Coordinates of C-alpha atoms in Angstrom, one line a residue:
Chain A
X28 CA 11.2 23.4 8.8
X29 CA 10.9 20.1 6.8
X30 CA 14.7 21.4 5.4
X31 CA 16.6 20.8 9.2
X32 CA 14.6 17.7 9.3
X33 CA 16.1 16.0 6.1
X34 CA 19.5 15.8 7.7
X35 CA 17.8 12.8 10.1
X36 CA 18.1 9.2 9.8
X37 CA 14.7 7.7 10.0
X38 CA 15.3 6.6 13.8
X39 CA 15.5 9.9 14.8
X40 CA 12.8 11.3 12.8
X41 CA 10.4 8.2 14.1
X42 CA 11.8 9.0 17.2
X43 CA 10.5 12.3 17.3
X44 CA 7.5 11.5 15.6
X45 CA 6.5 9.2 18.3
X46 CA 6.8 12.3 20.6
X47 CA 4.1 14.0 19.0
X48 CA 6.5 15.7 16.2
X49 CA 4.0 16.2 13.0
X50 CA 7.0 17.8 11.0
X51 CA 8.9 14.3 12.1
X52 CA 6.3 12.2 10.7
X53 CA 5.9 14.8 7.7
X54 CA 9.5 14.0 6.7
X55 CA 9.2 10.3 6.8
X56 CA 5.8 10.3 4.7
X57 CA 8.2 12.7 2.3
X58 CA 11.3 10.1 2.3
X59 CA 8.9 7.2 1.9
X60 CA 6.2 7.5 -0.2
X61 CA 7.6 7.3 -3.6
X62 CA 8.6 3.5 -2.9
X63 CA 5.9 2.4 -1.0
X64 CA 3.5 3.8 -3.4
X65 CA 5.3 2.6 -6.3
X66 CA 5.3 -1.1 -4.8
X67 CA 1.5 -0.9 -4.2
X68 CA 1.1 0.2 -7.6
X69 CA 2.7 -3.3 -9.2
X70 CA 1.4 -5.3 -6.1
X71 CA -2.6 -4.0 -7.7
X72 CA -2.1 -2.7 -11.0
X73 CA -4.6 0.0 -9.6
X74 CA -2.8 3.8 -9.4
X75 CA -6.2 4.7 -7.5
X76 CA -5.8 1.9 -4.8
X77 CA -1.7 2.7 -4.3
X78 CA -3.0 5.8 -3.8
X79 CA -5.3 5.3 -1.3
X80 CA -3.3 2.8 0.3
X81 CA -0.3 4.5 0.9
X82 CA -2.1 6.6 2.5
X83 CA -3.9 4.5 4.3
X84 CA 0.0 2.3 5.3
X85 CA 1.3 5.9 6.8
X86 CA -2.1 6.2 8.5
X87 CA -1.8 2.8 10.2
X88 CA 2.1 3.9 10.9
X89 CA 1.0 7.3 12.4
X90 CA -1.8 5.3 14.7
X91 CA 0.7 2.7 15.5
X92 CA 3.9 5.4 16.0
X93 CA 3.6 4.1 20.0
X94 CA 3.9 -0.1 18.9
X95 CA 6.8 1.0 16.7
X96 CA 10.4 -0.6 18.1
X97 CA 13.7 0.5 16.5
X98 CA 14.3 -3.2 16.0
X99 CA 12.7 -3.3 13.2
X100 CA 13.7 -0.6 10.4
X101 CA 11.1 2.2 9.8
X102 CA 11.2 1.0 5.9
X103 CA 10.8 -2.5 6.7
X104 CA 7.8 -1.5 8.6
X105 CA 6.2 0.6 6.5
X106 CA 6.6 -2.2 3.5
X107 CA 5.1 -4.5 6.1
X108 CA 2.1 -2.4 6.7
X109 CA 1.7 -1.5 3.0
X110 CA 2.0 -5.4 1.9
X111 CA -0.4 -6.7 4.6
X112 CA -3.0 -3.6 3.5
X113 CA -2.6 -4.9 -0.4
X114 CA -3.3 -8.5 0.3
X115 CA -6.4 -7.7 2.2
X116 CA -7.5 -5.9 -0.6
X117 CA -6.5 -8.2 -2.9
X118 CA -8.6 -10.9 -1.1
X119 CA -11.0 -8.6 -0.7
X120 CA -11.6 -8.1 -4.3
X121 CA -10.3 -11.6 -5.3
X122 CA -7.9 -10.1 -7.4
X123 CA -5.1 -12.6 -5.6
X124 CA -4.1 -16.0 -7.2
X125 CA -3.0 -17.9 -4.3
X126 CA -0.6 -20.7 -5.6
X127 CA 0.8 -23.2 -3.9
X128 CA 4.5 -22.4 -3.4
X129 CA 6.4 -26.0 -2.7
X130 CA 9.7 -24.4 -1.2
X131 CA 10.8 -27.7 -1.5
X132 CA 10.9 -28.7 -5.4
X133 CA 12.9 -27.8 -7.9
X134 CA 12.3 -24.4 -10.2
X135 CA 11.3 -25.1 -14.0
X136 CA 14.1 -24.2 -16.1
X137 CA 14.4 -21.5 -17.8
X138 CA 16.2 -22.1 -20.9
X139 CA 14.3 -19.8 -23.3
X140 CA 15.8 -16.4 -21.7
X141 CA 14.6 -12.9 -22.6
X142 CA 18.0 -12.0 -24.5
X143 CA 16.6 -12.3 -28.0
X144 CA 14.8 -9.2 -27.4
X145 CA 16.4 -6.7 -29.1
X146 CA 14.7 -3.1 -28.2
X147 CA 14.9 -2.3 -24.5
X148 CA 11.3 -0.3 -24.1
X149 CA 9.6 -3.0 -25.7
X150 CA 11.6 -5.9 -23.2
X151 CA 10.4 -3.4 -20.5
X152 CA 7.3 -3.6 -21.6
X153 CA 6.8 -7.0 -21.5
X154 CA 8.7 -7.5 -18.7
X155 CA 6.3 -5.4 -16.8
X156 CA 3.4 -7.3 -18.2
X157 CA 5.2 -10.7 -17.0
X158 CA 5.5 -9.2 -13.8
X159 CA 1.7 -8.6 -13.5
X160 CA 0.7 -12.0 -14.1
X161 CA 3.1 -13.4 -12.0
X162 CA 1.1 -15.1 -8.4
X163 CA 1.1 -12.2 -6.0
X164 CA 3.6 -13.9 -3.7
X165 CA 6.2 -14.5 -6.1
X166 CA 5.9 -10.6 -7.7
X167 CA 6.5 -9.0 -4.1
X168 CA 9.2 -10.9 -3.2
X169 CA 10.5 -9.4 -6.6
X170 CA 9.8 -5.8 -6.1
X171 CA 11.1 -5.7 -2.5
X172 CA 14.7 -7.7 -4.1
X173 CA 15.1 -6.2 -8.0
X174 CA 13.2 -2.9 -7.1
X175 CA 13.6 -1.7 -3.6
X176 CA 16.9 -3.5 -2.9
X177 CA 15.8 -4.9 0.5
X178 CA 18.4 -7.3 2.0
X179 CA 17.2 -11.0 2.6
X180 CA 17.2 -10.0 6.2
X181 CA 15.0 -7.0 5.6
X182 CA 12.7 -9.3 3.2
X183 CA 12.3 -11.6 5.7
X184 CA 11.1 -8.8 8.2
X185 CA 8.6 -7.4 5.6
X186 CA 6.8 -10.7 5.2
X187 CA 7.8 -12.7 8.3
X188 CA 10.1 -15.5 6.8
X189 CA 13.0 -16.7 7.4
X190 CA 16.1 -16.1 5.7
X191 CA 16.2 -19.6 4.2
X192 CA 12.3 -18.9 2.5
X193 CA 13.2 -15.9 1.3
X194 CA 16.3 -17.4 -0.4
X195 CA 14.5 -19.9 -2.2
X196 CA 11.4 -18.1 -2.8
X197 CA 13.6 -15.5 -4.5
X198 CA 14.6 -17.7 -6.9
X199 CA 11.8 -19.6 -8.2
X200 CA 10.1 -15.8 -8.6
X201 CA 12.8 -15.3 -10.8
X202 CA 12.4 -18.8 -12.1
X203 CA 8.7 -17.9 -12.9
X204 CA 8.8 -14.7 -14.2
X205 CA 11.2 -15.6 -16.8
X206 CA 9.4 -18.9 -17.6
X207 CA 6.5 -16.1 -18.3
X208 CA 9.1 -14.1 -20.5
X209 CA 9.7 -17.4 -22.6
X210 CA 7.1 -17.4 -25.1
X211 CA 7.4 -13.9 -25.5
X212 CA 10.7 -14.3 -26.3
X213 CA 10.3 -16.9 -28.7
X214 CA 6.7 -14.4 -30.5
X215 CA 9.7 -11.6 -30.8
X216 CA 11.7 -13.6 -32.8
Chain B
X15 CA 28.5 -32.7 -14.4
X16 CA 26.6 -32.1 -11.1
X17 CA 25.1 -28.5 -11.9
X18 CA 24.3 -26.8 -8.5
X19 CA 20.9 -25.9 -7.3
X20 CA 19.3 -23.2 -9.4
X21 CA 18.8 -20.9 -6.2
X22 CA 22.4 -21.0 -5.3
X23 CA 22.9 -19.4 -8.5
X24 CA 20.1 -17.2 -7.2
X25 CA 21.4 -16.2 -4.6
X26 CA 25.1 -15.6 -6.3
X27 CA 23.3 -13.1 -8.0
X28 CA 22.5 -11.5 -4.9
X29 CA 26.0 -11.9 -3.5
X30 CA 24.5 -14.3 -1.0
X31 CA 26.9 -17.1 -0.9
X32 CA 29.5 -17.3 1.8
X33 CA 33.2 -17.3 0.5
X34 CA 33.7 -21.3 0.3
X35 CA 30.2 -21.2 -2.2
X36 CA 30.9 -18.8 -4.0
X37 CA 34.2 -20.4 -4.7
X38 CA 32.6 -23.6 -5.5
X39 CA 30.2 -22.1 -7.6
X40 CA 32.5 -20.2 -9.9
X41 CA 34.6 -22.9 -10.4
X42 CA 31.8 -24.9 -12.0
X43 CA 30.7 -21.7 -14.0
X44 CA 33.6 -21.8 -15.6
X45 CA 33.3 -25.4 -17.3
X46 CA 29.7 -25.1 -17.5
X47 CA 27.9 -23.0 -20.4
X48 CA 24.1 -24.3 -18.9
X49 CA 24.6 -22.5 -15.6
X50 CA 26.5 -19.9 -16.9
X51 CA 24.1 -18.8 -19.1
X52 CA 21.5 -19.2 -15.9
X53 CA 23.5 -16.8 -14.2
X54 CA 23.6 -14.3 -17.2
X55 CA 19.8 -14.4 -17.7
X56 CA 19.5 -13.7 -14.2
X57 CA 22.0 -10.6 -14.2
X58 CA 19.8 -9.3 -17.5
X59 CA 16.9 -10.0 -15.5
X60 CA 18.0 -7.9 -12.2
X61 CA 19.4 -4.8 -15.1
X62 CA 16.0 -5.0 -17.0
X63 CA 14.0 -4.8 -13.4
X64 CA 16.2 -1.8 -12.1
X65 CA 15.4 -0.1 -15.3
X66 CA 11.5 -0.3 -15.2
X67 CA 9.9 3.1 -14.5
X68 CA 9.8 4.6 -11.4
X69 CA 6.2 5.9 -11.2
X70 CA 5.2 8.4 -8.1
X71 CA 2.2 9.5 -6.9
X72 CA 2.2 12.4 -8.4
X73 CA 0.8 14.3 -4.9
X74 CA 2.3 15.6 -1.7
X75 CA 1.8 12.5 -0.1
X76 CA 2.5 14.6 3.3
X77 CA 0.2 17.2 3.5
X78 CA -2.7 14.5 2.3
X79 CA -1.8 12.9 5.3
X80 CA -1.4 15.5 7.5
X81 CA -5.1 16.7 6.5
X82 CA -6.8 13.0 7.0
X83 CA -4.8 12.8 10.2
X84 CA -6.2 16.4 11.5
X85 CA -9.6 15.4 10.1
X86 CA -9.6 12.6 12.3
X87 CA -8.7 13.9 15.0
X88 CA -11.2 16.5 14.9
X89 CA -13.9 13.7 14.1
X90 CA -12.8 12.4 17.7
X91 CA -12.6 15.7 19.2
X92 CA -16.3 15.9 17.6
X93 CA -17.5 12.2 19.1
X94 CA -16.1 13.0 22.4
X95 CA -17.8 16.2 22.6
X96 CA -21.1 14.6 21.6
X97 CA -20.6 11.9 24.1
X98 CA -20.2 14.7 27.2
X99 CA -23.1 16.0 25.7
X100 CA -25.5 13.5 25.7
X101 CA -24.3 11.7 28.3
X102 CA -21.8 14.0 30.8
X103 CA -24.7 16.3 31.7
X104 CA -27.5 14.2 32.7
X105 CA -24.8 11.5 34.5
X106 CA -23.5 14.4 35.9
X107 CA -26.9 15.1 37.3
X108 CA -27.7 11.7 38.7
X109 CA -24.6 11.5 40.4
X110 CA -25.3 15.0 42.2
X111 CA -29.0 13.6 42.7
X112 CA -27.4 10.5 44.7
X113 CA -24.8 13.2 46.1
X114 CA -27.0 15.2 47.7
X115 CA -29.3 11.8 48.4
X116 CA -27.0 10.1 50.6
X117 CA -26.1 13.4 52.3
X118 CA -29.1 13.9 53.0
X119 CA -29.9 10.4 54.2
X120 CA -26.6 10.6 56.4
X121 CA -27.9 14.1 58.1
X122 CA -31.5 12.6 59.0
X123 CA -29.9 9.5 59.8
X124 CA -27.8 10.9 62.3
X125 CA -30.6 13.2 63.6
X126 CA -32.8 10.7 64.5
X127 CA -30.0 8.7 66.3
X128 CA -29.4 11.6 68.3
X129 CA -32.7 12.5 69.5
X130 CA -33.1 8.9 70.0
X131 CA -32.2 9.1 74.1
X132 CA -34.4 12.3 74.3
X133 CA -37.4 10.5 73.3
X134 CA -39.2 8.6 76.3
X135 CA -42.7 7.3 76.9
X136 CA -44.3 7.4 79.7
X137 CA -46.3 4.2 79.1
X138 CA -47.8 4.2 82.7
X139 CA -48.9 8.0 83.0
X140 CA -52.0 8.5 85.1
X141 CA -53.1 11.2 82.9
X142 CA -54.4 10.8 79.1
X143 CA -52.8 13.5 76.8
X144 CA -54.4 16.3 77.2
X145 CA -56.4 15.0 79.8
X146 CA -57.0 17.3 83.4
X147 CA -54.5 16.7 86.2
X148 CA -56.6 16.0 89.6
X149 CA -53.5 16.5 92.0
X150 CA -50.8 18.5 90.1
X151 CA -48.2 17.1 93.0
X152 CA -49.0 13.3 91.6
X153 CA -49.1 14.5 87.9
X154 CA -45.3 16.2 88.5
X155 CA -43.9 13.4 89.9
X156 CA -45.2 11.0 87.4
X157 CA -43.4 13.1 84.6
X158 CA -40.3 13.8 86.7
X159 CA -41.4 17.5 87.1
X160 CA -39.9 19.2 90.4

């Protein structure tokens, strides 16, 4: 059953899922859940609570199937649920640094870049680490670009911004996390 | 040289420029070593990113989902059953008990209205209930007897 139902777009699988189709809504839990868990999983360096929360984001999707309008991608809203879930949590268990992110000033520069360093799994590895300490806002905005290849549009969506926000808070993330990289750089030589 | 702002090179990287910045922008990248090495850590930066693990759950998301979905809606089936239960059958029994009230209530009510007419006194009779009647003619006519 779930084979005839992998030849549908999302619309039409929400579609029918809103009509009361379980295999529907199986399908998109299938398609989804690798990328929303795997976002959850960097957005709380928990594998437990990206587990419980991505169930809990296609819980909240299922319960809210009828609020659901095509206007909005079922991806985008799914990331939306998932991201609004984590930061409760994360103020919840004041895990969350919130900075202050000035739109408006300039990025610090970052001149010390991660090239020097040399072996990939190790540059991974500490790329992953920066990534971690990075202020939640600036690591989602990240993920959703570098990882799950949202559009600016689509960004915006997820965390209700406008393009123009998203543009610039793009960029100082990147700013950041290879500011974080820097020293690193400079232990590994 | 006038470098540009470090999130139009940003957003270069994300092919977000429109054709006359992008044009602008790669004409100063050309004569300018700074930004171009901005836009190469960048680029490394997006490659490195893309190439980070991909971990999954490592479960069948869907039939986890589908089972806390089906436990919940038995747990409603559950509280609905428990609330006809401890309340459907007695409010089902005051409501007949006012039912059958007002019924009630309307029949004697209606009753009494109608025997209402039928019901005279005869304030001024000569004769005391159960008292003797001296001249049965007199005691007739006083109760309209022929």
């Amino acid at each position: 059953m779930m084979r005839t139902l992998a030849h549908l777009d999302d619309l039409e699988c929400a579609a029918r899922a809103r009509g009361g189709d379980g295999k529907a809504f199986a399908a998109l839990v299938t398609r989804h859940q690798g990328r929303i868990y795997r976002f959850l999983l960097r957005l709380l360096h928990s594998p437990d609570d990206a587990l419980e929360l991505t169930q809990d984001t296609f819980l909240h999707a299922y319960q809210g199937m009828a609020g659901w309008r095509p206007e909005a991608t079922f991806k985008t809203w799914l990331f939306r649920i998932a991201r609004n879930l984590a930061f409760d949590r994360l103020r919840r268990d004041k895990l969350v640094s919130f900075v202050e992110l000035d739109e408006g000033t300039d990025p610090p520069d970052p001149s010390a870049g991660p090239e020097a360093l040399a072996e990939t799994a190790e540059r991974l590895r500490l790329l992953e680490g920066a990534l971690q300490r990075l202020a939640a806002e600036h690591r989602e905005v990240l993920l959703l670009r570098e990882i799950e290849d949202l559009s600016y549009d689509e960004i915006a969506a997820v965390l209700n911004l406008n393009a123009g926000t998203v543009k610039s808070r793009i960029a100082r993330a990147r700013a950041a996390l290879l500011a974080q990289l820097s020293p690193m750089t400079e232990v590994a030589r | 040289m006038n470098c540009p702002e470090y999130l139009d090179i940003s957003a270069h990287v994300d092919g977000m420029l429109d054709p006359a910045e992008r044009l602008r922008l790669d004409t100063h990248l050309r004569d300018c070593p700074h930004c171009r090495r901005r836009l190469e850590q960048l680029q490394l930066l997006r490659r490195d990113l893309r190439a980070l693990p991909m971990p999954t759950p490592g479960v069948d998301m869907a039939t986890l989902i589908g089972q806390r979905i089906g436990a919940d809606r038995r747990s409603r089936r559950r509280a609905e059953r428990r609330f006809w239960i401890s309340w459907g059958a007695p409010g089902l029994g005051v409501a007949a008990s006012l039912a059958i009230g007002i019924w009630l209530g309307a029949l004697l009510g209606v009753g009494a209205l109608g025997a209402a007419p039928g019901l005279t006194m005869h304030v001024f009779d000569p004769v005391p209930p159960g008292g003797l009647c001296a001249a049965t003619e007199l005691c007739r006519a006083s109760k309209g007897l022929q």
